[in-house]
Tab-separated table of C-alpha atoms and ligand atoms in Angstrom:
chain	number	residue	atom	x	y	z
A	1	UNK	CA	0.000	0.000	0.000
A	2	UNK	CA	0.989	3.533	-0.786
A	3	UNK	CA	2.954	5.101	2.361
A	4	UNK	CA	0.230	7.905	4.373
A	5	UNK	CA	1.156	10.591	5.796
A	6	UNK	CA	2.846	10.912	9.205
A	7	UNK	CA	-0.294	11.812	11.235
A	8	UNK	CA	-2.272	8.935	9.787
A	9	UNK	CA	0.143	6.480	10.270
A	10	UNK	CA	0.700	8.196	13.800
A	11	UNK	CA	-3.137	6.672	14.205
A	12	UNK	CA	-3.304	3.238	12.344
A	13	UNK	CA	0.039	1.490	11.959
A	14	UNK	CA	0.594	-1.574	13.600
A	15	UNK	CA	-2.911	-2.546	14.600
A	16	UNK	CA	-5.970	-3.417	12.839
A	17	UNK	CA	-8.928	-3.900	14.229
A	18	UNK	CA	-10.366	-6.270	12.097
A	19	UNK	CA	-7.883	-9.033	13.885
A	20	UNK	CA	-8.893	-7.890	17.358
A	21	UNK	CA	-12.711	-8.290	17.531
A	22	UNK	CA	-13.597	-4.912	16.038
A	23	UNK	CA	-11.923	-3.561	18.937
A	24	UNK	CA	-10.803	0.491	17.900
A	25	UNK	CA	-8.640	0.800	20.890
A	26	UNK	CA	-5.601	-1.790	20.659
A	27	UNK	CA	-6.091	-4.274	24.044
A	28	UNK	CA	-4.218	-4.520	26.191
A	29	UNK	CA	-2.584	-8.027	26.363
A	30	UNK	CA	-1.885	-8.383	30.616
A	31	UNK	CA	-0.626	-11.604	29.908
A	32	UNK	CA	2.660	-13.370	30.974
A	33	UNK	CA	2.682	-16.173	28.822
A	34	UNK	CA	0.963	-17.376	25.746
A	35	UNK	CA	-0.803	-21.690	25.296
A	36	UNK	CA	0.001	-23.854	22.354
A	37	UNK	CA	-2.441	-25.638	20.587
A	38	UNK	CA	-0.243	-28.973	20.872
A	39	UNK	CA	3.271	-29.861	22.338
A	40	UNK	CA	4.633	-29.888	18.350
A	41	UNK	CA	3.591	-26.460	18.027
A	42	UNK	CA	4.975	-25.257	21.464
A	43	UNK	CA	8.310	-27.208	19.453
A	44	UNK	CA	7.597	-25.311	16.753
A	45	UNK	CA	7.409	-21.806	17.981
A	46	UNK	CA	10.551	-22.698	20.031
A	47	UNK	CA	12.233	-23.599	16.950
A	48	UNK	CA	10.956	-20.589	15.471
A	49	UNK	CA	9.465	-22.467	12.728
A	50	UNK	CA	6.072	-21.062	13.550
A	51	UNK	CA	5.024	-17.358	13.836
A	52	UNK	CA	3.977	-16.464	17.248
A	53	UNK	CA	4.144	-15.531	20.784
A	54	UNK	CA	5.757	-18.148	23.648
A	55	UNK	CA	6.423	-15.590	26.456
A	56	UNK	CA	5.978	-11.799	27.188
A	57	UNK	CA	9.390	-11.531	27.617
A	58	UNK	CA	10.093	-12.552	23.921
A	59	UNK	CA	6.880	-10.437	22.659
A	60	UNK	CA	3.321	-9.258	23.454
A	61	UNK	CA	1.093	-8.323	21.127
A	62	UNK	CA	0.417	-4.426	22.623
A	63	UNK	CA	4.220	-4.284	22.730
A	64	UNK	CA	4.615	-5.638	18.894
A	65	UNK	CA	1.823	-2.885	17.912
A	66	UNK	CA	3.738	0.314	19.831
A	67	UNK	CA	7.133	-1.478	17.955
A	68	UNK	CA	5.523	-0.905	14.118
A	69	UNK	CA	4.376	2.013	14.634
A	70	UNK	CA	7.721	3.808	16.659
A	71	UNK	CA	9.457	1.894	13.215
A	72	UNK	CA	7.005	2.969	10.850
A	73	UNK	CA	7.199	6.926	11.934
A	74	UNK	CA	11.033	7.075	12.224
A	75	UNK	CA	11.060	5.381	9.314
A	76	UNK	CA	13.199	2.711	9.862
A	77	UNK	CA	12.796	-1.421	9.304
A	78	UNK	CA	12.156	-2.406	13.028
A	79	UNK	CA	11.914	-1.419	16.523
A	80	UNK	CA	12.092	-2.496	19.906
A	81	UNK	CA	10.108	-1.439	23.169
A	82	UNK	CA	11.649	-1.165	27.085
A	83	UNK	CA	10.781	-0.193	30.017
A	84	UNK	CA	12.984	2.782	30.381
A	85	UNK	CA	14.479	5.107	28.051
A	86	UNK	CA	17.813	4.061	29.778
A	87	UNK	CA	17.088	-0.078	29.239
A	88	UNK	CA	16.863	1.274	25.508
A	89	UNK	CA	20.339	2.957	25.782
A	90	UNK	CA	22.066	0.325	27.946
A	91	UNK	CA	20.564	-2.326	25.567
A	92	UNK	CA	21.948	-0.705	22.940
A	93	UNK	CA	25.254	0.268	23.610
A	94	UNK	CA	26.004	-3.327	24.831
A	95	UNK	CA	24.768	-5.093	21.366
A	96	UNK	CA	27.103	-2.999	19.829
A	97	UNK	CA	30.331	-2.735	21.793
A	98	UNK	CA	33.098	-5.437	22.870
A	99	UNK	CA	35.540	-5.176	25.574
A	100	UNK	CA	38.795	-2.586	24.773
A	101	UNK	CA	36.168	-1.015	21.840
A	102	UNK	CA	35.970	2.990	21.780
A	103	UNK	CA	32.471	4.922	21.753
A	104	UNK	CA	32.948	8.325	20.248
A	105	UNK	CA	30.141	10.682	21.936
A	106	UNK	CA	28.349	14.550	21.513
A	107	UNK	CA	29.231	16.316	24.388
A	108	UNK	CA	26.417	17.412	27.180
A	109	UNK	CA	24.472	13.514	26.746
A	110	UNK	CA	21.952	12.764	29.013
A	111	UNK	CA	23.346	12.223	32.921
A	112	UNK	CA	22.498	8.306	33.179
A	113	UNK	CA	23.398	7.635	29.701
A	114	UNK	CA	27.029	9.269	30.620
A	115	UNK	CA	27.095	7.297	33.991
A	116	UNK	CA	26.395	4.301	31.720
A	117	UNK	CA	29.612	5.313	29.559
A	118	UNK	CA	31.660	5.179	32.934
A	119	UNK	CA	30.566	1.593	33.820
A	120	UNK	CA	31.441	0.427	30.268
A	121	UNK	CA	34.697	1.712	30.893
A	122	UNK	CA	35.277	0.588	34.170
A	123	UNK	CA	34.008	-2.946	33.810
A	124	UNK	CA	35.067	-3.542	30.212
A	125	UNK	CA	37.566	-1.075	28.979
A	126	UNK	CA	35.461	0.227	26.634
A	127	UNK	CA	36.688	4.357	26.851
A	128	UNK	CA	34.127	6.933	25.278
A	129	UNK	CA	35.553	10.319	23.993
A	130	UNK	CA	33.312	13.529	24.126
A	131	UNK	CA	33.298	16.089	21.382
A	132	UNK	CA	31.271	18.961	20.247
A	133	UNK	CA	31.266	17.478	16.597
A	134	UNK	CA	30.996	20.817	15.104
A	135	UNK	CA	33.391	20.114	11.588
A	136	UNK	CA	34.468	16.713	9.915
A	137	UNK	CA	37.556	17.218	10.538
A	138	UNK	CA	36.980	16.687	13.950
A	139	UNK	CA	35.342	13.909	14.266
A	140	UNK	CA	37.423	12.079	11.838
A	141	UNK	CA	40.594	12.868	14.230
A	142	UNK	CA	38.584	11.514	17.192
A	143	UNK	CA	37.923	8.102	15.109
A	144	UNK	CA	40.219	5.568	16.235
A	145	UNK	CA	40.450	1.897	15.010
A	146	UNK	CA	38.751	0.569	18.061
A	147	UNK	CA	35.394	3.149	17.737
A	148	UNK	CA	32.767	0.572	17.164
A	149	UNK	CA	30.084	3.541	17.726
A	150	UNK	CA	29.254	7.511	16.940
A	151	UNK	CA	26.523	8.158	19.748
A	152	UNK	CA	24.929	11.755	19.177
A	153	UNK	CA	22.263	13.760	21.172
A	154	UNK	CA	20.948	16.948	19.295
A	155	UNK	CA	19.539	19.912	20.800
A	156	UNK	CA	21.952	19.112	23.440
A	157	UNK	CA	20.413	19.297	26.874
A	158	UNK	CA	20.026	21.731	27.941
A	159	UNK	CA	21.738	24.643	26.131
A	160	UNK	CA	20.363	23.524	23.017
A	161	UNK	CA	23.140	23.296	20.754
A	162	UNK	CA	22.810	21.705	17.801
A	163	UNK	CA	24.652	18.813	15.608
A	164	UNK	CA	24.644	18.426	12.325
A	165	UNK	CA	23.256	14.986	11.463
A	166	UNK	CA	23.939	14.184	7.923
A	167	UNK	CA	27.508	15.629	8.196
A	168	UNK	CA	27.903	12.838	11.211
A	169	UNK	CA	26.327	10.495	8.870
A	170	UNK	CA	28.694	11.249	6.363
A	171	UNK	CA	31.783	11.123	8.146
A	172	UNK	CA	30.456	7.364	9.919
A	173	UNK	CA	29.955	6.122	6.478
A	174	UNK	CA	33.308	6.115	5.663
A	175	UNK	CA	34.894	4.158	8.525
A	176	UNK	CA	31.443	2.087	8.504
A	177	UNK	CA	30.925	3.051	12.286
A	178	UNK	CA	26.986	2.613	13.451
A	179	UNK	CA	25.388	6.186	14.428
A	180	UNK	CA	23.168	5.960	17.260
A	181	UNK	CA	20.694	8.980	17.853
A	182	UNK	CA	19.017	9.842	20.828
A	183	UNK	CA	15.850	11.672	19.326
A	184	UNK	CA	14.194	12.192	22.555
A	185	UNK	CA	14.064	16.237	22.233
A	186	UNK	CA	12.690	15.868	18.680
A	187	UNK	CA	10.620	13.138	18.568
A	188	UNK	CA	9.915	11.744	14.833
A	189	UNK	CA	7.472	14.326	13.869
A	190	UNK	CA	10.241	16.860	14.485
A	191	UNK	CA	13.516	15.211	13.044
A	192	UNK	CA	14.094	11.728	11.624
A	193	UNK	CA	17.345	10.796	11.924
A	194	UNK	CA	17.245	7.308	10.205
A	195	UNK	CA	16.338	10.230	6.974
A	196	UNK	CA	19.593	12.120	7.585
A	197	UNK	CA	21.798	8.745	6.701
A	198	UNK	CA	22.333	7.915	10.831
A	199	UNK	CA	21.717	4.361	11.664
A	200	UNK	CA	19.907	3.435	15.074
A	201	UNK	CA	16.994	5.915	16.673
A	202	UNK	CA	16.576	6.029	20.704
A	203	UNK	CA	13.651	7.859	22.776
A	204	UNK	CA	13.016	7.983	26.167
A	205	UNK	CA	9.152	7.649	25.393
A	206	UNK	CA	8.753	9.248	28.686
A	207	UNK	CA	8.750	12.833	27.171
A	208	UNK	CA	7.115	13.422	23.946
A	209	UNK	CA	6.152	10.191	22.501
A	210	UNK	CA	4.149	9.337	25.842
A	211	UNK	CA	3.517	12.898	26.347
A	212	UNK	CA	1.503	12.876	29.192
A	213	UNK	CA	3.943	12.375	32.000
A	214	UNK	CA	2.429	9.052	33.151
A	215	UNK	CA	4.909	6.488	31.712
A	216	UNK	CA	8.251	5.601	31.868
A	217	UNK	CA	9.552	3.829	28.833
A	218	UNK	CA	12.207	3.641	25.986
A	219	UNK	CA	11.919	2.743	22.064
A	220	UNK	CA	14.895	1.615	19.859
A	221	UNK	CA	14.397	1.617	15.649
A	222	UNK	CA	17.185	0.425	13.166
A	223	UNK	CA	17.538	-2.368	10.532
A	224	UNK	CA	15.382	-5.197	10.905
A	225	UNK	CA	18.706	-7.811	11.792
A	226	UNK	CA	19.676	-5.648	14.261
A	227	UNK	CA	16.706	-5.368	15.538
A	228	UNK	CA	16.004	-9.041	15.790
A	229	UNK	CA	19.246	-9.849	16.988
A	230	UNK	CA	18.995	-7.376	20.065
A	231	UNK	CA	15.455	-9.042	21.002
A	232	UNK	CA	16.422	-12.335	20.783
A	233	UNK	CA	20.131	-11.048	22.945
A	234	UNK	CA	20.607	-7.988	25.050
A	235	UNK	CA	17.008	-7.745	25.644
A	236	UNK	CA	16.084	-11.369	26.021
A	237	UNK	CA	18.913	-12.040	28.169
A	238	UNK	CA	19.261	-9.092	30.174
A	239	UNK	CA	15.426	-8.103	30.521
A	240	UNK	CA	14.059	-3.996	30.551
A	241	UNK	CA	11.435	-5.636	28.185
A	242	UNK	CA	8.323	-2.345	28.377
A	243	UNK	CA	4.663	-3.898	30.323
A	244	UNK	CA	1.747	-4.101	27.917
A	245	UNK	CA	-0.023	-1.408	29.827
A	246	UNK	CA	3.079	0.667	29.064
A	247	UNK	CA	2.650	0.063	25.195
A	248	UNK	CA	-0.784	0.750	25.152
A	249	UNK	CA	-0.834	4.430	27.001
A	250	UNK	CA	2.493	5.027	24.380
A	251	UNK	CA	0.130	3.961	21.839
A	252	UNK	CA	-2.589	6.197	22.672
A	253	UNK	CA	-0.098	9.574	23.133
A	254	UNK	CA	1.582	8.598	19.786
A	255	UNK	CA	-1.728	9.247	18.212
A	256	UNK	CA	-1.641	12.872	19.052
A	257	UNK	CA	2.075	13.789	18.756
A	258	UNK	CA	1.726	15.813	15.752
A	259	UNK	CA	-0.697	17.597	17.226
A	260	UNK	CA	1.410	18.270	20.789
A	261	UNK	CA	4.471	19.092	18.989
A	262	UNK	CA	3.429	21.866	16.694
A	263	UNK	CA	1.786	23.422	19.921
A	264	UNK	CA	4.477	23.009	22.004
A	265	UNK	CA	6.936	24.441	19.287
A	266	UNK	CA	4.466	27.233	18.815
A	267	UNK	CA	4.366	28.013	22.154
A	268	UNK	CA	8.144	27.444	22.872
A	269	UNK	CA	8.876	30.091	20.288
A	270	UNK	CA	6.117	32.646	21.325
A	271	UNK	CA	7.840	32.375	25.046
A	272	UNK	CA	11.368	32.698	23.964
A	273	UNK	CA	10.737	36.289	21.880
A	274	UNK	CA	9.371	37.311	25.291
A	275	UNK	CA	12.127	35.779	27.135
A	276	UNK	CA	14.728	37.409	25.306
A	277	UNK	CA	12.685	40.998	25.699
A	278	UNK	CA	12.611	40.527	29.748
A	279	UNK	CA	14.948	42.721	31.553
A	280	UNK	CA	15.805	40.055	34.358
A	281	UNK	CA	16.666	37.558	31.373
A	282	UNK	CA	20.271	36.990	30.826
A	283	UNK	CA	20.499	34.962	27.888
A	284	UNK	CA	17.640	32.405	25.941
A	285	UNK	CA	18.591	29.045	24.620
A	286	UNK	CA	16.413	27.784	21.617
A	287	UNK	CA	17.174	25.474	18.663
A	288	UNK	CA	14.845	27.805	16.211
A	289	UNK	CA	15.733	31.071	17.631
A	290	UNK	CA	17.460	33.065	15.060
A	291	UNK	CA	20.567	34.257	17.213
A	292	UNK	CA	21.112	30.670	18.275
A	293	UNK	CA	24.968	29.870	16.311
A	294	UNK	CA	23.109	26.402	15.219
A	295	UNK	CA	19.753	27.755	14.153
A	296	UNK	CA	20.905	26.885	10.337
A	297	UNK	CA	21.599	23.539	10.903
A	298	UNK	CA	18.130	23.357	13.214
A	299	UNK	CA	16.236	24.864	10.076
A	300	UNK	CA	17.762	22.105	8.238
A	301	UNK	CA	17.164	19.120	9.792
A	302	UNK	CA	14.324	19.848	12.552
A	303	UNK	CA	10.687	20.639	11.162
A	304	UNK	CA	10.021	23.064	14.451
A	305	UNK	CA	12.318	24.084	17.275
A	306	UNK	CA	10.119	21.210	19.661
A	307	UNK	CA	9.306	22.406	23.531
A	308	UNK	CA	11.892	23.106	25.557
A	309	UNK	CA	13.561	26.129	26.490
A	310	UNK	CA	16.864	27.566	28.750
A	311	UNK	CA	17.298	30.649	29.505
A	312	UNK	CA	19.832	32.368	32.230
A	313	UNK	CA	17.871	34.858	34.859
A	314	UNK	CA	19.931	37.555	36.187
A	315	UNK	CA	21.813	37.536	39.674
A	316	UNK	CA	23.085	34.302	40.863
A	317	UNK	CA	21.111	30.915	42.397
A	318	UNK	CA	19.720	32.643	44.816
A	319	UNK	CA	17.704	34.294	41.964
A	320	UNK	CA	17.388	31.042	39.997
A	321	UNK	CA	15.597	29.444	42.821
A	322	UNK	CA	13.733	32.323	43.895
A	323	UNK	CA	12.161	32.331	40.796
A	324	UNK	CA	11.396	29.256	40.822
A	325	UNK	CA	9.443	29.555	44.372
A	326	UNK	CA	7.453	33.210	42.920
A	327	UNK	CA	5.662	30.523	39.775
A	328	UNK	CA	1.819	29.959	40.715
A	329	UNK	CA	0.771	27.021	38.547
A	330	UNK	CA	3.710	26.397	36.642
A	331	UNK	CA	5.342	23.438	37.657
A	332	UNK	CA	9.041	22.541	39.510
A	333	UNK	CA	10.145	18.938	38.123
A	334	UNK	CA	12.537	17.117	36.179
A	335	UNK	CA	11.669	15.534	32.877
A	336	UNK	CA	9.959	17.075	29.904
A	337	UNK	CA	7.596	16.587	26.906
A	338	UNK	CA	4.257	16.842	29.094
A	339	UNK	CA	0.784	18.230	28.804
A	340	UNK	CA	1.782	20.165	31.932
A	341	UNK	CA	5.004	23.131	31.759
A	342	UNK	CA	7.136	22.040	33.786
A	343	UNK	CA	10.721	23.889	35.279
A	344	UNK	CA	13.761	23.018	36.678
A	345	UNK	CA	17.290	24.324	37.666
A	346	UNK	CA	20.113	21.922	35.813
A	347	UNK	CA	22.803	23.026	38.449
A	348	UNK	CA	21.234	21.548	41.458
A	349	UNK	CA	18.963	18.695	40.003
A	350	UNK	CA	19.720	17.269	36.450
A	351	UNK	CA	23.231	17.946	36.515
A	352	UNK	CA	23.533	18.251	40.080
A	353	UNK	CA	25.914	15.587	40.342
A	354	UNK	CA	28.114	16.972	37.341
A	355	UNK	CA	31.067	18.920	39.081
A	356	UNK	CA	30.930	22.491	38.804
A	357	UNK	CA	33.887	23.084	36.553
A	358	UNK	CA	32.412	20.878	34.160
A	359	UNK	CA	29.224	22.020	34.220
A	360	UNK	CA	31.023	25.678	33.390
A	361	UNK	CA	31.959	24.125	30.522
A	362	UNK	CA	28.989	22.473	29.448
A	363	UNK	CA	27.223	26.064	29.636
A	364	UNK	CA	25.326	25.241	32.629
A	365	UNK	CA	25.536	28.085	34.942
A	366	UNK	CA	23.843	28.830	38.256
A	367	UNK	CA	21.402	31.378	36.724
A	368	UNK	CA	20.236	28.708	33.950
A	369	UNK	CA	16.819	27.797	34.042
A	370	UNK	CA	15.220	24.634	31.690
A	371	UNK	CA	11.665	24.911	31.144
A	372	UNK	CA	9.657	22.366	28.901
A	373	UNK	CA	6.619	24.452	27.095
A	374	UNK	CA	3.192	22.219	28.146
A	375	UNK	CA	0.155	22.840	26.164
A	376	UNK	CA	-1.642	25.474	28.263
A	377	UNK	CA	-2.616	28.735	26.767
A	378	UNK	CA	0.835	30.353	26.013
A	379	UNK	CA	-0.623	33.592	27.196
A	380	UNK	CA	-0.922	32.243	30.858
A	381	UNK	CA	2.147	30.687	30.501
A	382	UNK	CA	3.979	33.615	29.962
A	383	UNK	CA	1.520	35.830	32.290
A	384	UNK	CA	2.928	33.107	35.419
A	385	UNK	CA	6.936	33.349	34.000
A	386	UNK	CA	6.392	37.239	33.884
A	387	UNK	CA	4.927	37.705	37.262
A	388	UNK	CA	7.814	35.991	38.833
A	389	UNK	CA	10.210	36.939	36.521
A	390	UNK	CA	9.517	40.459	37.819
A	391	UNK	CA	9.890	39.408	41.553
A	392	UNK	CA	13.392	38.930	41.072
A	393	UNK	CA	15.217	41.692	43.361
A	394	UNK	CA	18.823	41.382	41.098
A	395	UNK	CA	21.624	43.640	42.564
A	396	UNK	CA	21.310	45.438	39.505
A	397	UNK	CA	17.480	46.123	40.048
A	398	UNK	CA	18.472	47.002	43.753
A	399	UNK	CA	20.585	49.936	42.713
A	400	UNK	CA	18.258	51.179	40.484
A	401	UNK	CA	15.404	50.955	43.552
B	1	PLP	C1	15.008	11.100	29.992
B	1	PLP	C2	16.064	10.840	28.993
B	1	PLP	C3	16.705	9.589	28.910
B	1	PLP	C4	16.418	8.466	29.887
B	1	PLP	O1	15.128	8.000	29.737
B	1	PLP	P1	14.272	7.317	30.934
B	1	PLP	O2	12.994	7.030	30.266
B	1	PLP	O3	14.188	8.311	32.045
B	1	PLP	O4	15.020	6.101	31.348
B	1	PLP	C5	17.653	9.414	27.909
B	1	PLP	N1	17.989	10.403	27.053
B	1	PLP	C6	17.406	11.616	27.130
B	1	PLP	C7	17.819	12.678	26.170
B	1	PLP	C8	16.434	11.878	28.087
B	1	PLP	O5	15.869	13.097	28.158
């Protein structure tokens, strides 16, 4: 059949009704293990002879349905579902790494996925190398003949610089070195890495794909032999396999992630022109915001700028937090991609444990703020950042008082 568009495929791919009663919704298979028919075709299905499912750890139909679909939209061959955006990276980088192997990495990658480079490295040898990967040049220097993997995370968290995809692609090709994508601050709808010539697609399906902050759960899409072969191995074997129920609410917030990501990219960029206009605002941070150095290579390769915002208030913590404590129904948490805004401050609670100097050099200062854009009106959005944006007594303000 002729390929539909993203949105309807977003609705219908990987289930069919017609094979589930008439049932519109996809069920929800709460079921540990599957009967055969006969001891030969229990045999059979061991054998793998036989189409069909033995044991939820090996498969569940919900799960298989939430696996097209996450394939289907980032178009890619196959994917694979786990219970934590984190299962999906440890899963991962273990099916594609040996002992004494090199892992060459963006710099600023998610905290766990970082404290998952440092156990490779302590347990195995494998050492990972952390560049900004802003030329070819580079990156090739950076290659050595033990990198068995480029692993890239673009708009960096969270000051929202951005790498250039198909020039990492490009460069990868040559040395035949897997790229592995963390899409999480895109989601499909937004970029599609597999598009840009990169190789393996991660989400923590926590934040947009889920979108409703009520799950916790990773998705992995590549070639259809990988795929396979990490099933039937580092997820078999090791477990992080995602629960039916898990699969079926990602199923039902996949439906409306067009929908959620033009509004939240709407109302990211409304916010950050006001931002920028704010007297107690330092600096913004935004993929699509025109004085952003990367906002070319954003235009290029991301259909919107997607949610989530930093910005840098003026005065030190004390003003960051204060902030903070002024919002009325904006929320303070961790995570992003939700129906709700939600706010936090990277220095002392994403990158808390990140030592200072580093975090310096990541960009992450006391002042900076990371905000993910909900779907609320933007105008009482900005009417709650404003109000306590205007509380904030800098030392500045106080010699002007
Ligand atoms: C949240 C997040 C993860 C980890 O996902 P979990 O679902 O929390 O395990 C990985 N990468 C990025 C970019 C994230 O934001």
């Amino acid at each position: 059949m002729k390929e539909r568009r993203f949105e309807t495929e977003a609705v219908h791919v990987g289930y069919d009704s017609k094979d589930h009663l008439g049932s519109l919704s996809t069920p929800i298979y709460q079921t540990s293990t599957f009967t055969f028919d006969s001891a030969e075709q229990g045999e059979r299905r061991f054998a793998g002879e036989e189409e069909g499912y033995i044991y939820s750890r090996l498969g569940n139909p919900t799960v298989t349905a939430l696996q097209e679909r996450i394939a289907r939209l980032e178009n890619g061959e196959a994917g694979l579902a786990f219970a934590t955006g984190m299962a999906a990276v440890s899963a991962t980088l273990i099916k594609l790494t040996k002992a004494n192997e090199h892992i060459l990495c963006s710099q600023g990658l998610y905290g766990c996925t970082f404290g998952l480079l440092s156990i490779l490295d302590e347990k195995y040898n494998i050492k990972s190398d952390y560049i900004s990967m802003e030329t070819e040049d580079q990156i090739r220097e950076h290659i050595l003949p033990e990198t068995s993997v480029i692993y890239v995370e673009t708009p960096i968290n969270p000051t929202m610089k951005v790498i250039d995809l198909e020039m990492v692609a490009r460069v990868a090709k040559e040395y035949e070195i897997p790229v592995v994508v963390d899409n999480t601050f895109s989601s499909p709808y937004l970029q599609r890495p597999i598009d840009l010539g990169c190789d393996i697609v991660i989400h923590s399906a926590t934040k947009y794909i889920g979108g409703h902050g009520d799950v916790v759960a990773g998705l992995v899409v590549g070639k259809e032999d990988f795929i396979s072969d990490m099933a039937m191995t580092t997820q078999k074997d090791i477990g992080g396999q995602m629960s039916p129920f898990d699969a079926w609410l990602l199923l039902r917030g996949i439906k409306t992630l067009s929908l959620r990501m033009e509004r939240h990219s709407q109302t990211a960029e409304t916010i950050v022109e006001r931002l920028k206009a704010h007297q107690n605002v330092e600096r913004v941070y935004y993929p699509f915001d025109p004085d952003n150095p990367d906002y070319h290579i954003a235009k290029k390769q991301m259909r919107l700028g997607a949610g989530v915002i930093a910005f840098e208030v003026k005065g030190g913590k004390k003003e960051a937090q204060e902030f903070l404590n002024h919002l009325s129904f904006l929320k303070i948490a961790v995570s992003l991609g939700d129906a709700e805004t939600i706010i936090q401050h990277p220095a002392t609670m994403t990158h808390a444990v990140v030592p200072e100097e580093s975090r310096e050099k990541m960009g992450i200062s006391n002042t900076l703020i990371r905000m993910s854009c909900g779907l609320e009106a933007w105008e009482d959005i900005w009417a709650d950042l404003e109000q306590s944006l205007d509380k904030i007594k800098t030392a500045e303000a106080n010699v002007l008082d």
